[in-house]
Coordinates of C-alpha atoms in Angstrom, one line a residue:
X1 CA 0.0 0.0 0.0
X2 CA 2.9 2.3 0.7
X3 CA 4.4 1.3 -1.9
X4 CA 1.4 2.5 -3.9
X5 CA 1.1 5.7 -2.6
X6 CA 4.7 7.1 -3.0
X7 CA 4.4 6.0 -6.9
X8 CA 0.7 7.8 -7.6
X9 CA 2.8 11.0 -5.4
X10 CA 5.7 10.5 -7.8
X11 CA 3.7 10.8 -10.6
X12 CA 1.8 13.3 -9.5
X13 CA 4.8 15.6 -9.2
X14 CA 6.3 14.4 -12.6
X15 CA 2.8 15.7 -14.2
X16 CA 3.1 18.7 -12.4
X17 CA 6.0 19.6 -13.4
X18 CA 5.9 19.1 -17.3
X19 CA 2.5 21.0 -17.5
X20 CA 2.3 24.1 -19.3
X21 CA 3.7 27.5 -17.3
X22 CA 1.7 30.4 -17.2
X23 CA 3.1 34.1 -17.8
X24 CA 1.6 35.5 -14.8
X25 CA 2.9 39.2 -15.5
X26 CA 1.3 39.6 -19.0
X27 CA -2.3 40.7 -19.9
X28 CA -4.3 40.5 -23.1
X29 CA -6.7 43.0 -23.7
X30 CA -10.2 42.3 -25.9
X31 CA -13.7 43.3 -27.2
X32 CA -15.0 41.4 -24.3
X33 CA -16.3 43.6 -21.4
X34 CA -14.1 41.6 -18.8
X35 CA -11.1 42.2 -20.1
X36 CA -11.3 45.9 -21.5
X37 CA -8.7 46.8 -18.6
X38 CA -5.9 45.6 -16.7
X39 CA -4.2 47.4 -13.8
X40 CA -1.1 46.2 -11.6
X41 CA 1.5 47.9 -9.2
X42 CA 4.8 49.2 -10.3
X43 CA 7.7 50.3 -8.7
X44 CA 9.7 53.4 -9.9
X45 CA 13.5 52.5 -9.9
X46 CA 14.6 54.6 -7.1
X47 CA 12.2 52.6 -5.0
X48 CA 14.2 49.3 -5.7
X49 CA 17.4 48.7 -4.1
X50 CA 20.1 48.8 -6.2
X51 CA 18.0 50.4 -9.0
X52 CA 18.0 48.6 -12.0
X53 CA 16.8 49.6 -15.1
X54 CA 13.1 51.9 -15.9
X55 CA 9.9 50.4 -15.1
X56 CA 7.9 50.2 -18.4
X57 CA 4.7 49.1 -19.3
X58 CA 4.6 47.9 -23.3
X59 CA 1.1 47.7 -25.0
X60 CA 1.5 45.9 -28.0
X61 CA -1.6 45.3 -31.2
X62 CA -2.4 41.9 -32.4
X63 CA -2.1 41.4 -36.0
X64 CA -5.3 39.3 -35.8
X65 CA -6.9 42.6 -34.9
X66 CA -9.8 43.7 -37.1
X67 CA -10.6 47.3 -36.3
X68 CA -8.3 50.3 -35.3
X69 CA -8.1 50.6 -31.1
X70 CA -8.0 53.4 -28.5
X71 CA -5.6 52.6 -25.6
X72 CA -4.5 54.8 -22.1
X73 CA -2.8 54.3 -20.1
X74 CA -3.0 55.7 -16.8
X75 CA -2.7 56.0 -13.0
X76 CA -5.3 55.2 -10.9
X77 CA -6.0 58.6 -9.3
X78 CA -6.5 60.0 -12.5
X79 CA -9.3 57.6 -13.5
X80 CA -11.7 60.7 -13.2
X81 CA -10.1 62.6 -15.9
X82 CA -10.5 60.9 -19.0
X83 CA -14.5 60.3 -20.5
X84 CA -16.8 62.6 -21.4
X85 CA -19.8 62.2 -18.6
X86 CA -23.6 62.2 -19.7
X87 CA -26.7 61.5 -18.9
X88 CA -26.0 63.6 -15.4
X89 CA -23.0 61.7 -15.2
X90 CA -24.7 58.5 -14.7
X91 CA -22.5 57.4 -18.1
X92 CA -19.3 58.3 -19.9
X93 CA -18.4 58.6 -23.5
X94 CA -14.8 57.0 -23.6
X95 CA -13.8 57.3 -27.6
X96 CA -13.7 60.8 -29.6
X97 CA -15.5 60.5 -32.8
X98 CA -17.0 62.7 -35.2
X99 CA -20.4 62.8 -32.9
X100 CA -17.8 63.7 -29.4
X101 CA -16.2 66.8 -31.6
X102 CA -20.1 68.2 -32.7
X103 CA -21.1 67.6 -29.3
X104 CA -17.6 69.6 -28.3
X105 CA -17.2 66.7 -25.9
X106 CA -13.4 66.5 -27.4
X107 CA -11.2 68.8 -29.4
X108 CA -10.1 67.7 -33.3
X109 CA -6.7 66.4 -31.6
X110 CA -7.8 63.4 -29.5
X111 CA -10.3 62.0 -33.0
X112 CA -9.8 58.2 -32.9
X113 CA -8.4 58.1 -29.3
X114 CA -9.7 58.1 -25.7
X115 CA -11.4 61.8 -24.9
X116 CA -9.2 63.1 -22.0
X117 CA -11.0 65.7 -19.9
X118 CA -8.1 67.5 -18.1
X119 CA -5.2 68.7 -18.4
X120 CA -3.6 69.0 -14.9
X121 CA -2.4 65.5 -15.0
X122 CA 1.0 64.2 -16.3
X123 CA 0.0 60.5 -16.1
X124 CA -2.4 59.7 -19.1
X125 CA -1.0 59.0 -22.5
X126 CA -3.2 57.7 -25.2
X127 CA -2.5 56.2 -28.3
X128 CA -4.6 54.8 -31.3
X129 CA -3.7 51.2 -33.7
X130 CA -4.2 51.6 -36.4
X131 CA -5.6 48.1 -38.6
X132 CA -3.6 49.2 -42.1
X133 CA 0.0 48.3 -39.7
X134 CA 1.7 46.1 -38.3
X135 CA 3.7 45.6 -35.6
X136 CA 2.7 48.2 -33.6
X137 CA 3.8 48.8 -30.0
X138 CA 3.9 52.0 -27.4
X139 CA 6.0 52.0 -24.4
X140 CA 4.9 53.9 -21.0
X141 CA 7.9 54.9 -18.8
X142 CA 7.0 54.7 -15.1
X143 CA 8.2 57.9 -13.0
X144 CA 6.9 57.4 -10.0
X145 CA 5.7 54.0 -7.8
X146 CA 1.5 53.6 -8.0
X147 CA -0.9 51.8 -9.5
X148 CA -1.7 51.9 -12.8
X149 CA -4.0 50.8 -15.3
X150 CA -3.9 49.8 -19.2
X151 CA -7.6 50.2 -21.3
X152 CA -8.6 49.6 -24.6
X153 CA -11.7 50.1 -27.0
X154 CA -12.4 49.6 -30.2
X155 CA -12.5 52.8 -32.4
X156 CA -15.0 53.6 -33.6
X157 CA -17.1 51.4 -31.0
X158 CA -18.0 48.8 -32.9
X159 CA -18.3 44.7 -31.8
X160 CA -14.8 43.9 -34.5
X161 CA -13.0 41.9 -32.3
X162 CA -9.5 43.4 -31.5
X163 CA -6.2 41.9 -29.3
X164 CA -4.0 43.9 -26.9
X165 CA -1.2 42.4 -25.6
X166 CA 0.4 44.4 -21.9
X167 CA 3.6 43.7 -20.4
X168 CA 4.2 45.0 -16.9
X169 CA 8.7 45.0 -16.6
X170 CA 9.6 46.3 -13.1
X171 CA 13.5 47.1 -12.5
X172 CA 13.7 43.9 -10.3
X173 CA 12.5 41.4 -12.7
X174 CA 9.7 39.2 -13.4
X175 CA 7.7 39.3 -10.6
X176 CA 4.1 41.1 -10.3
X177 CA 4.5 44.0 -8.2
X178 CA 2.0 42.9 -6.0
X179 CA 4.2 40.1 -4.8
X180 CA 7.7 41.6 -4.9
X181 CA 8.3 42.1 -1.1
X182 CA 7.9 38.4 -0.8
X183 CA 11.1 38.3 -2.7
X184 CA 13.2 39.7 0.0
X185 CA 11.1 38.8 2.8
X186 CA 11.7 35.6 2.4
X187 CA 15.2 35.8 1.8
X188 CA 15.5 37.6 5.0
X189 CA 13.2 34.5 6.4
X190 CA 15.8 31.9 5.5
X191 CA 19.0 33.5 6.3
X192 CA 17.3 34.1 10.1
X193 CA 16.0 30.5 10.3
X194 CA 20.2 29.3 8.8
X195 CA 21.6 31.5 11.6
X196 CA 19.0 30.5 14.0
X197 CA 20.3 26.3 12.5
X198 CA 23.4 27.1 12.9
X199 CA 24.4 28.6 16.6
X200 CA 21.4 25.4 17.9
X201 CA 23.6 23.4 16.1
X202 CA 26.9 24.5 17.7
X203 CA 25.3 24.2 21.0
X204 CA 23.7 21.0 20.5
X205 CA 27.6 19.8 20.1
X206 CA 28.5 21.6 22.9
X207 CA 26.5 20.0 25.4
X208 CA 25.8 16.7 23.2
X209 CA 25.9 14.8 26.6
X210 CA 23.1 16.5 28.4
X211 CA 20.3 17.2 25.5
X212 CA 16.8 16.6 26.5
X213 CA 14.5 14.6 24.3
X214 CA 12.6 17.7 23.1
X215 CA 15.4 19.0 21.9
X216 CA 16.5 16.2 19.7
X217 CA 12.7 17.2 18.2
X218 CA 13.3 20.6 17.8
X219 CA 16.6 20.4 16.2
X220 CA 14.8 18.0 13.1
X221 CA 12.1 20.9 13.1
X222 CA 14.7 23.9 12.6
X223 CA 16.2 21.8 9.7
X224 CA 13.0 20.9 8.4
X225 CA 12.0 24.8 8.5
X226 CA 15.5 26.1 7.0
X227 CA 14.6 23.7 3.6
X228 CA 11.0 24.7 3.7
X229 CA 12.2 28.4 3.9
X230 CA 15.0 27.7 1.4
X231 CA 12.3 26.3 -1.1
X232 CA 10.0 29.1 -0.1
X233 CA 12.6 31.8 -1.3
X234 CA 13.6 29.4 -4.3
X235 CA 10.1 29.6 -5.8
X236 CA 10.0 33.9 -5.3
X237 CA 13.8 33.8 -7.3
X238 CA 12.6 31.5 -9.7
X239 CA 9.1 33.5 -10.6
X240 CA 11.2 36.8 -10.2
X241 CA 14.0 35.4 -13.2
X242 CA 11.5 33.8 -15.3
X243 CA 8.7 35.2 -14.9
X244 CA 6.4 32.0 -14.8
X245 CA 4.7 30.5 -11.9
X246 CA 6.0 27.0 -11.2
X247 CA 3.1 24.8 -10.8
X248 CA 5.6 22.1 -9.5
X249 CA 7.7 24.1 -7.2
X250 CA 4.6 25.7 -6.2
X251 CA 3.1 22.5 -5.0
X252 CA 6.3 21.4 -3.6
X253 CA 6.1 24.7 -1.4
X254 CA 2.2 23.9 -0.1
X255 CA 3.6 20.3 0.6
X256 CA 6.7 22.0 2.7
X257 CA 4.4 24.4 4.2
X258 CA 1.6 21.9 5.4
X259 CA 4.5 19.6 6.9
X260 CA 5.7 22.9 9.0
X261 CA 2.6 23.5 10.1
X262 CA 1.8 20.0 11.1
X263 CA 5.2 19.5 13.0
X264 CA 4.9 23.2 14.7
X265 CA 1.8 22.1 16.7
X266 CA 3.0 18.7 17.1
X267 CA 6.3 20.3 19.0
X268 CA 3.9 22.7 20.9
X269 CA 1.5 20.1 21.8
X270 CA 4.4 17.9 23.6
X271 CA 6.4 20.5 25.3
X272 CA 3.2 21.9 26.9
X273 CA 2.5 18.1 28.1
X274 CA 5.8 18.3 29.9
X275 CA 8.1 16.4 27.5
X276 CA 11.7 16.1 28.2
X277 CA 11.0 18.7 31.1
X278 CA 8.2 17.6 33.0
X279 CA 8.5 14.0 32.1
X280 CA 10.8 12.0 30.7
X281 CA 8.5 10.2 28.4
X282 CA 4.7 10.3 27.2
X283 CA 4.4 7.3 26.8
X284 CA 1.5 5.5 24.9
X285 CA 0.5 9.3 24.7
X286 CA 3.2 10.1 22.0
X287 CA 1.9 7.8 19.7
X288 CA -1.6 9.7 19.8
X289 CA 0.4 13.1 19.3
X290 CA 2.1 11.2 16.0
X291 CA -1.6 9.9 14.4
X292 CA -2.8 13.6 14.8
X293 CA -0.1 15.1 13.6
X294 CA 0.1 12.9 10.5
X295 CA -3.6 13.5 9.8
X296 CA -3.3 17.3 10.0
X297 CA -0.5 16.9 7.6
X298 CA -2.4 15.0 5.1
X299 CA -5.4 17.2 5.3
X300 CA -2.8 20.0 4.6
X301 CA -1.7 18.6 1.6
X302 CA -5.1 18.0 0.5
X303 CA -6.1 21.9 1.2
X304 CA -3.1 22.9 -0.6
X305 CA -4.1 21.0 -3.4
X306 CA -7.7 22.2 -3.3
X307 CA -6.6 25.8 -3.7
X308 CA -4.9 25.5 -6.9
X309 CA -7.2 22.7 -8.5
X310 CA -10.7 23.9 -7.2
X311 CA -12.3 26.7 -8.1
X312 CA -14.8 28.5 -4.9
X313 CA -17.2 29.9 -7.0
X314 CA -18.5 27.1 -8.6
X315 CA -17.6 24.4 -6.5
X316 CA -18.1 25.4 -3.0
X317 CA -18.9 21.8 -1.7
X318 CA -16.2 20.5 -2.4
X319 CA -14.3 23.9 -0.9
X320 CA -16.0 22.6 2.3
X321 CA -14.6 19.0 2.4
X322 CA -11.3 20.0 1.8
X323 CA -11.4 22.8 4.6
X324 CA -13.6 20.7 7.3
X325 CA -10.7 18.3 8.4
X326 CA -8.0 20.4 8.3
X327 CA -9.7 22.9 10.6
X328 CA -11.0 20.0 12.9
X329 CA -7.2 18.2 13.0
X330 CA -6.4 22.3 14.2
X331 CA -8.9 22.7 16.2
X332 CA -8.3 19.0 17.9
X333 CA -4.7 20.5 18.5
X334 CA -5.4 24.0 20.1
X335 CA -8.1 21.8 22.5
X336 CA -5.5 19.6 23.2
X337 CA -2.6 22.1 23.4
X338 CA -4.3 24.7 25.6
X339 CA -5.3 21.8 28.0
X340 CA -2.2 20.2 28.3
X341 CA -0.2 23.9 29.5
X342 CA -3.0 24.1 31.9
X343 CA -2.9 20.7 33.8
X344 CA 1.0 20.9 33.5
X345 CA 0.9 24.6 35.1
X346 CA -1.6 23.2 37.7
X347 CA 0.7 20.4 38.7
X348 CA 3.7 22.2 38.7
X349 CA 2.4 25.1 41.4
X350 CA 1.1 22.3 43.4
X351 CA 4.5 20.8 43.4
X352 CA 5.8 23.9 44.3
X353 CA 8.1 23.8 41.5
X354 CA 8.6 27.2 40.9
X355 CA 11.1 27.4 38.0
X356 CA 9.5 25.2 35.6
X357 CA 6.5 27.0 37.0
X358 CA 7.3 30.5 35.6
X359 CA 9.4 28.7 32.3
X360 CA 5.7 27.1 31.4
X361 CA 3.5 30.5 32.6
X362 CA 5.9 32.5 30.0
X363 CA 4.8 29.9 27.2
X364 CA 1.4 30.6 28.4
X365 CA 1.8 34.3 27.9
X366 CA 3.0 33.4 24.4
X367 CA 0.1 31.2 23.5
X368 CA -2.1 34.1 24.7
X369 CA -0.1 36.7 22.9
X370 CA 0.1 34.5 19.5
X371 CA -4.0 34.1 19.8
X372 CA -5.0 37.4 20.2
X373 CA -2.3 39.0 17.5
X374 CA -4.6 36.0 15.0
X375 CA -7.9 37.5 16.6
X376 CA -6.7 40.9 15.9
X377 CA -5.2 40.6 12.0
X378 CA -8.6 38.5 11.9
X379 CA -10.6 41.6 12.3
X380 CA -8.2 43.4 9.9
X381 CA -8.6 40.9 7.3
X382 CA -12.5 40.9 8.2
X383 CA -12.5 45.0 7.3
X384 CA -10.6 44.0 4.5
X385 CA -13.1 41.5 2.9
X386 CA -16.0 43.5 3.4
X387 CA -14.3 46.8 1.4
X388 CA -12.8 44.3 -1.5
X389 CA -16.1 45.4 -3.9
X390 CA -14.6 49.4 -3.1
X391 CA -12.8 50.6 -6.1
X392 CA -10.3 52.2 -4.7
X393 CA -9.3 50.0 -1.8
X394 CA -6.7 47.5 -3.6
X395 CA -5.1 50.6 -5.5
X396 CA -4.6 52.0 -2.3
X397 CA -3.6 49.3 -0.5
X398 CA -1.5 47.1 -3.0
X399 CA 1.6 47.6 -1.4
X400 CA 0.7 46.1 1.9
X401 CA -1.6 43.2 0.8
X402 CA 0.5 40.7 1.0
X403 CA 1.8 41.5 4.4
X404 CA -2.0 41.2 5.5
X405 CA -2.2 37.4 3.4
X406 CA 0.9 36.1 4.8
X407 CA 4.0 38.5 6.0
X408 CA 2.4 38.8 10.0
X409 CA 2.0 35.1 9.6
X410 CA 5.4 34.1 9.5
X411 CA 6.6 37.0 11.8
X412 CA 4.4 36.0 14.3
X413 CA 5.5 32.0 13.5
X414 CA 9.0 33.3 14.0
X415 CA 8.6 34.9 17.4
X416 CA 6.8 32.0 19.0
X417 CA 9.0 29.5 17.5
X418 CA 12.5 31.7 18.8
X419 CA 10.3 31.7 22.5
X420 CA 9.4 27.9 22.1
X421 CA 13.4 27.3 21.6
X422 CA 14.5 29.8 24.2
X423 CA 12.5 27.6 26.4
X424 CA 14.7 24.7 25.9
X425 CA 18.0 26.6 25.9
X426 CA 21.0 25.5 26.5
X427 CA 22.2 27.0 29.2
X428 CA 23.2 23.3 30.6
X429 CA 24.2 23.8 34.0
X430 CA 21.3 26.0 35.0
X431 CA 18.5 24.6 33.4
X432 CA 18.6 21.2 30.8
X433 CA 20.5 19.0 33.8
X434 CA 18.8 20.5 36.4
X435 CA 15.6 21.0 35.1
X436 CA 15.6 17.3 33.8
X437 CA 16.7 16.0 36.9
X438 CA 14.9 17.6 39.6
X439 CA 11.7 15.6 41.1
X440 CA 8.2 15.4 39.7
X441 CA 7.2 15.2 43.2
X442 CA 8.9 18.0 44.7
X443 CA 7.0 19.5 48.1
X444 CA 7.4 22.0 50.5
X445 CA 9.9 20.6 52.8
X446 CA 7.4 18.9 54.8
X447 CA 5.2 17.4 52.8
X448 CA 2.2 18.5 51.3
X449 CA -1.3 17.7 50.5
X450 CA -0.5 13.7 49.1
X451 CA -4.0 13.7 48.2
X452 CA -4.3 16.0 45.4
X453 CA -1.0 15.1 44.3
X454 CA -1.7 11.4 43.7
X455 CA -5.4 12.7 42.4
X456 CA -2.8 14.7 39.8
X457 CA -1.3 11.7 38.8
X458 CA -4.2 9.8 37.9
X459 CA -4.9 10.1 34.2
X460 CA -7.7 7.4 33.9
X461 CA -10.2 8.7 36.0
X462 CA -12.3 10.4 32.9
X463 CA -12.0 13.7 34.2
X464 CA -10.0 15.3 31.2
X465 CA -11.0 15.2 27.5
X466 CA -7.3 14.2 26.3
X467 CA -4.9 12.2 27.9
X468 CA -1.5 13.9 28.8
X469 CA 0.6 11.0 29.6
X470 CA 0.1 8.2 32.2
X471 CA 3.0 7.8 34.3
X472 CA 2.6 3.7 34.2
X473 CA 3.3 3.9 30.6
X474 CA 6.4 6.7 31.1
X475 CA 8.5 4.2 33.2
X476 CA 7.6 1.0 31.3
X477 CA 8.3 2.7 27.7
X478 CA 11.6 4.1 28.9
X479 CA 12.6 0.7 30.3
X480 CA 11.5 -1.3 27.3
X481 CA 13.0 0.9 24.8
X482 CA 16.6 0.4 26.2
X483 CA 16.9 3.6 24.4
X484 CA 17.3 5.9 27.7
X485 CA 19.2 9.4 27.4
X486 CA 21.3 10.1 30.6
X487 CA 19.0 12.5 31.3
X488 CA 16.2 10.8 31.0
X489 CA 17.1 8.3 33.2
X490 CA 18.3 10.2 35.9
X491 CA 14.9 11.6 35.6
X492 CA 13.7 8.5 36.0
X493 CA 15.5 7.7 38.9
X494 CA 15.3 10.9 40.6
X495 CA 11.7 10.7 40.4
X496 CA 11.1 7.2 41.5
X497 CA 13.5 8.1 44.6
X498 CA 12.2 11.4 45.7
X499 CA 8.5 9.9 45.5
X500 CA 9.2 7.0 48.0
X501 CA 11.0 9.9 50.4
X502 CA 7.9 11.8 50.2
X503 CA 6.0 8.8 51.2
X504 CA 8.2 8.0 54.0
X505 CA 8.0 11.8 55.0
X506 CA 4.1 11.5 54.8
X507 CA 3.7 8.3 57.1
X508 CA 5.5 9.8 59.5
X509 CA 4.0 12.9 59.7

């Protein structure tokens, strides 16, 4: 069955990545009413670091063309000042013609093109292709960063089908404007996440002999992030030089993406149960963690793929079963997550075991912090959505969209992941021994209430939705494994030592 499975996802990829590219910074303008305009971002040059060479917009006329067409070109504030309004302004006429001139809606100059109204701006140029050449092209020369906007009718207005052809060339490359801080972004991303690889790594062989289990985890997840990051940047380089989409790098990225996501919550999940600092194993627990993490991974993939293959407007059943079991495999996770940090902070203060105490209330603070910065940019994004149908919001806002769709995402990824790592540090002698190796059971020095701490450690009694670890199968797993760290086994032992003190300590009393 396995075998199966990795030969259809072989060939899935191969198919992917022979299938035709699309030129995603190109536009083609027609007699159809959809596609009578095209706008997009551009940069000016001195906007760009290192410069480069002028942004320029070409408009060039299909051959195939069968009547003569009126093209401006424009920026967007000056929308307003091109079109003759009638009819109270309730319409506009667009193209000068013999009527326009007896009307004096245009002068004798602008016959055959686009009827411009003012003369205060410096932005619109018009042109007019004429049927009787060929090869006909204009170039626009961008002098200032905005948004701007190519049009084209047929002149006279007729229903002779025409072809436009416009090529948006920033000084960077390639890439729609739209998307150009990604290209940077995330190559500031992966040169963090290499630095961040690099000085775990040199600790990790540093203190090689006293590394927690956890941190065995989280080192696979930094690597795992620095290639996803590396591929993430790899596809924004490759777009940018090319100017094509890759559908298979593209895909590759979703897969990379869903498999960070999946292993992020997994890492949370078991460090907020305790692992590696709490308890030296999770026993049958673990495996639990594993199955939900695999299935949110899966159901990631599948998302990812239903975003590029399914189209929400016409499909939206189908939108709703590939979005229903990622967000219950997510939602299964925060549950799980939020009441795992709880019962670990509550047994921890009972304990009086004030260091790990405040170490886990700080990751608290982060998880509270992380949800309402998500609450908050929900809200933004909300706004957002309901103002998408206003005109003017995306040529105002352009610039920052793609912050608001995915920059705070990995910013905010970035800060909890740096807190989640500082919270296994390696600051050996003050924390990974001593934290690993101090009791579960630690009381006040006489004792405590042994009640409510042997009601703590029962995890059978059907009092808690998920189960955060039975201490039975901690001890057995360990000692069956034959697998122990050093610290995990003086853990162990530590544990199994101070408990029967406490008991002797008890009886007394």
């Amino acid at each position: 069955m396995n075998r199966i499975l990795w030969s259809l996802f072989i060939r899935i990829f191969i198919i992917l990545s022979i299938l035709n590219e699309i030129r995603a910074n190109e536009n083609t303008l027609s007699n159809d009413a959809l596609y009578r305009q095209r706008c997009s971002g551009m940069y000016f040059k001195n906007d760009i670091p290192g410069g480069g060479s002028d942004s320029i917009i070409t408009v060039k006329y299909d051959k195939k063309s069968n009547t003569d067409v009126a093209v401006i070109v424009y920026e967007w504030p000056d929308n307003e000042n091109f079109g003759y309004p009638v009819d109270s302004g309730a319409n506009k006429i667009y193209i000068c013609d013999q009527n326009a001139i007896a009307a004096n809606y245009c002068p004798q100059s602008q016959l055959g093109g686009f009827i411009v109204t003012s003369n205060k701006t410096s932005s619109i140029v018009t042109h007019v292709f004429n049927t009787t050449k060929s090869g006909q092209s204009f170039t626009y020369t961008i002098n200032r960063t905005g948004y701007y906007c190519v049009a084209a009718l047929p002149s006279p207005i007729t229903d002779q089908r025409f072809l436009v052809t416009v090529d948006w060339k920033n000084p960077y490359g390639e890439l729609p404007a739209l998307d150009y801080p990604k290209l940077p972004f995330y190559g500031a991303l992966s040169l963090v996440y290499l630095l961040i690889g690099i000085i775990w790594m040199v600790l990790s062989i540093i203190h090689r002999h006293d590394l927690l289990p956890v941190q065995h985890y989280l080192s696979g997840v930094i690597l795992f992030i620095i290639i996803e990051m590396a591929f993430n940047w790899g596809y924004w380089v490759n777009y940018n030089a090319y100017g094509d989409s890759s559908t298979f790098l593209l895909c590759l990225v979703a897969v990379l993406n869903a498999g960070r996501n999946s292993i992020s919550f997994f890492m949370l999940l078991i460090v907020c149960m305790g692992y590696g600092v709490v308890k030296p194993s999770l026993g049958s627990t673990m495996t639990k963690c594993r199955v939900l993490t695999l299935a949110h991974f899966v159901f990631g993939v599948v998302y990812a793929a239903g975003t590029l293959l399914i189209d929400p407007d016409t499909a939206s059943p189908l939108v709703f079963l590939v979005i229903f079991p990622l967000a219950l495999t997510m939602t299964t996770f925060y549950v799980w997550t939020l009441q795992s940090i709880t019962n670990t902070l509550q047994t921890l203060e009972i304990r009086r075991q004030t260091v790990k105490a405040l170490m886990y209330k700080r990751l608290y603070r982060l998880l509270v912090f992380s949800v309402s910065v998500l609450g908050i940019f929900f809200l933004i994004n909300t706004f957002n959505y309901v103002h998408r149908e206003d005109p003017d919001w995306i040529p105002g806002n352009w610039q920052r969209t793609w912050f608001l769709l995915d920059g705070w995402l990995n910013i905010l990824y970035l800060i909890v992941f740096c807190e989640l790592t500082q919270e296994d540090d390696f600051d050996t002698e003050r924390n990974s021994s001593r934290l690993s190796q101090s009791p579960i059971y630690e009381q006040e020095k006489y004792g405590g209430d042994r009640g409510e701490t042997e009601r703590l450690h029962d995890d059978d009694d059907g009092s808690v939705v998920f189960d955060i670890g039975d201490e039975h199968d901690e001890k057995s797993t360990l000692r069956e494994s034959g697998e122990i760290s050093n610290a995990s086994r003086e853990m162990l032992s530590s544990n199994e030592e101070e408990t029967n003190n406490y008991q002797d300590v008890s009886t007394t009393d």
